[in-house]
Amino acid sequence: MNEQPPEPAARLWRRLRLQTSVSWAVRYALAVLAVTLAFDVRLVLTEWVGPGLPTYITFYPAIMVAALAGGLGPALVATGLASLATAYWILPPVGQIAIASPVDRLGLAIFSGMGLFMGVVAELYRRRRHKAAAYDRAQALLEGDERFRNMFDRHHAVMMVVEPETGAIVDANPSAALYYGYSREQLRAMRIQDINQLSPDAVAAERAMAVAEQRNYFVFPHRLASGKVRWVEVYSTPFETRGRPLLYSIIHDITARKRSEEQLREVTQRLTYHVDNSPLAVIEWGPDMRLTRWAGAAERVFGWKAEEVLGKRMEEIRWVYHEDEAQVAEVSGDLTTGADSHRFSANRNYRKDGSVVYCEWYNSSLLDESGKLRSILSLVLDVTERKRTEDDLRASREAALNLMEDSVEARREAEQASADLRKSEERLALAASGTQIGMFDRDFVTGEISATEQLIRLIGLRPTTTTTTTTTLSQTYTYREWAERVHPEDLLRIEAELARCLNERAPFETDYRVIWPDGDLHWVSVRGVFQYDAQGQPLHLLGIIMEITARKQAEAALREAAEDLVRSNKDLEQFAYVCSHDLKEPLRMVTGFTSLLKERYGDRLDAKAGEYINYASEAATRMQGLVDDLLAYSRAGREKMNEPVDATAALTTALKNLRAALEDSGAAVTHDPLPTVRANPLELAQVFQNLIGNAIKFRKAGVTAEIHVGVRRVEAELVPDHWLFSVRDNGIGIDPQFADRIFMIFQRLYTREEYPGSGVGLAICKKIVERCGGKIWVESEPGKGSTFYFTLSAESQ
């Protein structure tokens, strides 16, 4: 093996050679500089005192300086440069390398001889001085060698002296012979390359890494005489003895530490892989509440990349939903102060794109011995889809309850159904609060499945001795053991789903039933990801399992209650329609006969009887109007036909129907460009007609009614991909405490003498909008007008 001298030693020898070269260059450069300065000084003196200066008066000092500083060589260079400068610029003929006068030639010869004489004297002096210094150093080295030898032979550490250029082992102490298993004579006959097990390229790489990490040692594998390979750290120091450059090396065995580091690195790599491929987002905060880890499904759940959020505080990211900030601040406060080391929270967060995601946070804090916070670890589970399912069920319940307002009996049944639903939701909330998560690692090569103790309990595989939840995959079981616990009807479905996910390279997600040893049936939900080898074959399935038995039971109860409500509401709707329809004929007869009674026998009756007839006729007429309104309410939304509808055309139809009221009141109606939505065209026109008609009816006295129909698109709110319509007026307004009451059937805020009507119009609007999948509400203050809002699905949905 070819091991070169360590980098620090090689650099030292190169530096010594470089210093020698630099010293030589400096001496000759000084000679050139001295002649140049001498020539410049002569020019200055000539201008000052005039011509007639001795020819070489300024060049003799320059030659003396070059000789004393550099010896013979620089002195000769200085003499030659001075001679050339004198012959060319000073002695005639000026400007030519020629000397006309014999006297000048003799003077130049004498000057050159004096320069040679001074250089020889200076060189002899310099050599004598260096010889004396070398003698002193040799004496010091002889004394130092003796002390070094005593220390070298007696020290218990492994030591070697190596020649840097060839790698030859000049000497090795007894500890080195004992460690390597060779005699000292055998080691002195070897080179360091015979021991080192690295290739020349690997040695160069290790040398470069040491320089980059700024460390003064190297790590090599050395082979002993027994054939064993041990890892060592080599600390080398260059020195010189009798003019011979050597390396003094101290060697430490680090094999045990190297093995521990390899094991730790392997464990860390596996743990990092599991964390990065977990369906949970893994987030860690430092003591200053700055993000220090962003792993697992964090990027998929929240949308930010690690480099975008690491080092930032929570408030800098601004990802907490505004209504949940107080709750999150409370949880963070308990964790940072040490009031609670484990906290669960469920809150909403903003994604990078502005959308809202529902998350369950499992938080734990780590404190040091003094009780000071070191870090907070959060495992985050995305439950947005589950939340949307719950919201859909809740919306269905609310729609069913609204239909129950047709009669007192229907309202009573709706309240009972609502109570049943609340109980179901409470059971679901209780089940969710007790949800536990287990982790597993299925090895497709060995067939074994590693799991946490929590997962073993969840699937009822076998009892464990502890009830503490842990994330360590310390339990193992076989596929057969697991299959025996799965419900037979679900086993084939699970395997088919597993094969599909492997074929499509998709995450594995499914729900199935497990049979516990006591015979109880439990539902679990599994979510996992696959790990593949270089050939694309599956190696591992990593994932989590959650028990969802309570949620499944609650969902079944909710579906059953919703189906009962739908059946009941259809019966009530049919009952209201039949009653209102069948009441019209008797009412027409009452109205007709009271009119005949007044017409034919009015002159035979006294004034009191006529007044009674008027009361009866007026009551029958009002009853007729109520029956008509009830019939209209029962018909509203009866035909649930959602189709693309031009809202502008529906508004135009409504304004045509209100033409007389608009002309009488002088009201002004404006509108934004209206989109195409999904609705029933006649019913949408009725919604506009009722809302604009109310704005005309409830206008301020002496003030012209101004009504505006607006609209805007909503994308990332509670009703995504919908249009939000608004009907704004400048009328008398509504007290906010009655904002919900006005949408109930036959509910009025004013007497019939003040404002006519039966209190059915807004109830019809609510019924139509909710049948189309939207919502309707009002924002108003007394005396400041009202704005009615309602949402409808976009046509592209």
mmCIF file of N, CA and C in Angstrom, residues 21-39 58-79 81-82 122 126 129:
data_model
loop_
_atom_site.group_PDB
_atom_site.id
_atom_site.type_symbol
_atom_site.label_atom_id
_atom_site.label_comp_id
_atom_site.label_asym_id
_atom_site.label_seq_id
_atom_site.Cartn_x
_atom_site.Cartn_y
_atom_site.Cartn_z
ATOM 1 N N SER A 21 14.107 29.250 -1.566
ATOM 2 C CA SER A 21 13.983 29.904 -2.865
ATOM 3 C C SER A 21 13.665 31.374 -2.696
ATOM 4 N N VAL A 22 12.780 31.669 -1.749
ATOM 5 C CA VAL A 22 12.431 33.076 -1.521
ATOM 6 C C VAL A 22 13.635 33.859 -1.044
ATOM 7 N N SER A 23 14.462 33.240 -0.134
ATOM 8 C CA SER A 23 15.652 33.934 0.364
ATOM 9 C C SER A 23 16.619 34.251 -0.781
ATOM 10 N N TRP A 24 16.807 33.287 -1.688
ATOM 11 C CA TRP A 24 17.694 33.528 -2.845
ATOM 12 C C TRP A 24 17.149 34.655 -3.715
ATOM 13 N N ALA A 25 15.861 34.653 -3.993
ATOM 14 C CA ALA A 25 15.275 35.689 -4.842
ATOM 15 C C ALA A 25 15.364 37.054 -4.185
ATOM 16 N N VAL A 26 15.159 37.103 -2.857
ATOM 17 C CA VAL A 26 15.215 38.396 -2.154
ATOM 18 C C VAL A 26 16.620 38.977 -2.219
ATOM 19 N N ARG A 27 17.654 38.141 -2.066
ATOM 20 C CA ARG A 27 19.029 38.665 -2.088
ATOM 21 C C ARG A 27 19.367 39.275 -3.450
ATOM 22 N N TYR A 28 19.027 38.610 -4.527
ATOM 23 C CA TYR A 28 19.330 39.153 -5.848
ATOM 24 C C TYR A 28 18.453 40.357 -6.172
ATOM 25 N N ALA A 29 17.209 40.314 -5.686
ATOM 26 C CA ALA A 29 16.352 41.486 -5.909
ATOM 27 C C ALA A 29 16.900 42.698 -5.160
ATOM 28 N N LEU A 30 17.463 42.463 -3.962
ATOM 29 C CA LEU A 30 18.059 43.558 -3.194
ATOM 30 C C LEU A 30 19.251 44.156 -3.948
ATOM 31 N N ALA A 31 20.048 43.299 -4.614
ATOM 32 C CA ALA A 31 21.185 43.809 -5.382
ATOM 33 C C ALA A 31 20.704 44.719 -6.504
ATOM 34 N N VAL A 32 19.657 44.286 -7.234
ATOM 35 C CA VAL A 32 19.118 45.109 -8.320
ATOM 36 C C VAL A 32 18.584 46.421 -7.769
ATOM 37 N N LEU A 33 17.863 46.350 -6.641
ATOM 38 C CA LEU A 33 17.277 47.558 -6.056
ATOM 39 C C LEU A 33 18.373 48.537 -5.604
ATOM 40 N N ALA A 34 19.464 47.987 -5.033
ATOM 41 C CA ALA A 34 20.535 48.862 -4.548
ATOM 42 C C ALA A 34 21.175 49.630 -5.716
ATOM 43 N N VAL A 35 21.422 48.947 -6.848
ATOM 44 C CA VAL A 35 22.008 49.626 -8.007
ATOM 45 C C VAL A 35 21.035 50.674 -8.543
ATOM 46 N N THR A 36 19.752 50.346 -8.585
ATOM 47 C CA THR A 36 18.767 51.312 -9.095
ATOM 48 C C THR A 36 18.739 52.557 -8.226
ATOM 49 N N LEU A 37 18.715 52.383 -6.902
ATOM 50 C CA LEU A 37 18.702 53.539 -6.000
ATOM 51 C C LEU A 37 20.006 54.352 -6.133
ATOM 52 N N ALA A 38 21.144 53.648 -6.301
ATOM 53 C CA ALA A 38 22.422 54.363 -6.449
ATOM 54 C C ALA A 38 22.396 55.238 -7.695
ATOM 55 N N PHE A 39 21.873 54.720 -8.803
ATOM 56 C CA PHE A 39 21.801 55.498 -10.032
ATOM 57 C C PHE A 39 20.882 56.710 -9.851
ATOM 58 N N THR A 58 28.424 56.808 -5.978
ATOM 59 C CA THR A 58 27.177 56.245 -5.404
ATOM 60 C C THR A 58 27.076 54.737 -5.636
ATOM 61 N N PHE A 59 27.911 54.151 -6.517
ATOM 62 C CA PHE A 59 27.772 52.724 -6.799
ATOM 63 C C PHE A 59 28.550 51.857 -5.831
ATOM 64 N N TYR A 60 29.644 52.401 -5.217
ATOM 65 C CA TYR A 60 30.378 51.606 -4.242
ATOM 66 C C TYR A 60 29.501 51.226 -3.048
ATOM 67 N N PRO A 61 28.736 52.160 -2.452
ATOM 68 C CA PRO A 61 27.845 51.744 -1.330
ATOM 69 C C PRO A 61 26.832 50.669 -1.757
ATOM 70 N N ALA A 62 26.311 50.740 -2.997
ATOM 71 C CA ALA A 62 25.335 49.741 -3.448
ATOM 72 C C ALA A 62 25.953 48.356 -3.508
ATOM 73 N N ILE A 63 27.225 48.276 -4.017
ATOM 74 C CA ILE A 63 27.890 46.971 -4.093
ATOM 75 C C ILE A 63 28.175 46.441 -2.699
ATOM 76 N N MET A 64 28.542 47.314 -1.764
ATOM 77 C CA MET A 64 28.810 46.882 -0.391
ATOM 78 C C MET A 64 27.532 46.317 0.262
ATOM 79 N N VAL A 65 26.390 46.994 0.061
ATOM 80 C CA VAL A 65 25.126 46.496 0.625
ATOM 81 C C VAL A 65 24.759 45.139 0.033
ATOM 82 N N ALA A 66 24.871 44.955 -1.292
ATOM 83 C CA ALA A 66 24.539 43.685 -1.933
ATOM 84 C C ALA A 66 25.461 42.570 -1.458
ATOM 85 N N ALA A 67 26.776 42.890 -1.259
ATOM 86 C CA ALA A 67 27.735 41.876 -0.825
ATOM 87 C C ALA A 67 27.450 41.437 0.601
ATOM 88 N N LEU A 68 27.207 42.419 1.508
ATOM 89 C CA LEU A 68 26.961 42.066 2.904
ATOM 90 C C LEU A 68 25.644 41.302 3.081
ATOM 91 N N ALA A 69 24.611 41.668 2.309
ATOM 92 C CA ALA A 69 23.299 41.030 2.471
ATOM 93 C C ALA A 69 23.216 39.695 1.751
ATOM 94 N N GLY A 70 23.895 39.549 0.590
ATOM 95 C CA GLY A 70 23.703 38.342 -0.198
ATOM 96 C C GLY A 70 24.933 37.549 -0.498
ATOM 97 N N GLY A 71 26.120 38.100 -0.311
ATOM 98 C CA GLY A 71 27.326 37.349 -0.596
ATOM 99 C C GLY A 71 27.851 37.631 -1.992
ATOM 100 N N LEU A 72 28.619 36.661 -2.539
ATOM 101 C CA LEU A 72 29.342 36.855 -3.785
ATOM 102 C C LEU A 72 28.400 37.043 -4.965
ATOM 103 N N GLY A 73 27.402 36.195 -5.106
ATOM 104 C CA GLY A 73 26.514 36.267 -6.269
ATOM 105 C C GLY A 73 25.836 37.618 -6.405
ATOM 106 N N PRO A 74 25.106 38.082 -5.411
ATOM 107 C CA PRO A 74 24.469 39.398 -5.510
ATOM 108 C C PRO A 74 25.482 40.525 -5.719
ATOM 109 N N ALA A 75 26.710 40.390 -5.114
ATOM 110 C CA ALA A 75 27.722 41.427 -5.304
ATOM 111 C C ALA A 75 28.147 41.498 -6.768
ATOM 112 N N LEU A 76 28.372 40.359 -7.423
ATOM 113 C CA LEU A 76 28.733 40.345 -8.834
ATOM 114 C C LEU A 76 27.612 40.903 -9.699
ATOM 115 N N VAL A 77 26.344 40.577 -9.378
ATOM 116 C CA VAL A 77 25.215 41.120 -10.140
ATOM 117 C C VAL A 77 25.176 42.638 -10.014
ATOM 118 N N ALA A 78 25.359 43.113 -8.768
ATOM 119 C CA ALA A 78 25.333 44.562 -8.565
ATOM 120 C C ALA A 78 26.473 45.238 -9.326
ATOM 121 N N THR A 79 27.675 44.611 -9.295
ATOM 122 C CA THR A 79 28.830 45.195 -10.007
ATOM 123 C C THR A 79 28.549 45.245 -11.500
ATOM 124 N N LEU A 81 25.614 45.278 -13.137
ATOM 125 C CA LEU A 81 24.568 46.257 -13.469
ATOM 126 C C LEU A 81 25.111 47.685 -13.378
ATOM 127 N N ALA A 82 25.917 47.930 -12.323
ATOM 128 C CA ALA A 82 26.489 49.272 -12.181
ATOM 129 C C ALA A 82 27.427 49.590 -13.347
ATOM 130 N N ALA A 122 32.805 39.247 1.494
ATOM 131 C CA ALA A 122 31.484 39.085 2.136
ATOM 132 C C ALA A 122 31.045 37.630 2.109
ATOM 133 N N ARG A 126 30.131 35.251 5.343
ATOM 134 C CA ARG A 126 28.788 34.647 5.486
ATOM 135 C C ARG A 126 28.894 33.146 5.723
ATOM 136 N N ARG A 129 30.074 32.367 9.262
ATOM 137 C CA ARG A 129 28.974 32.603 10.220
ATOM 138 C C ARG A 129 27.969 31.455 10.188
#
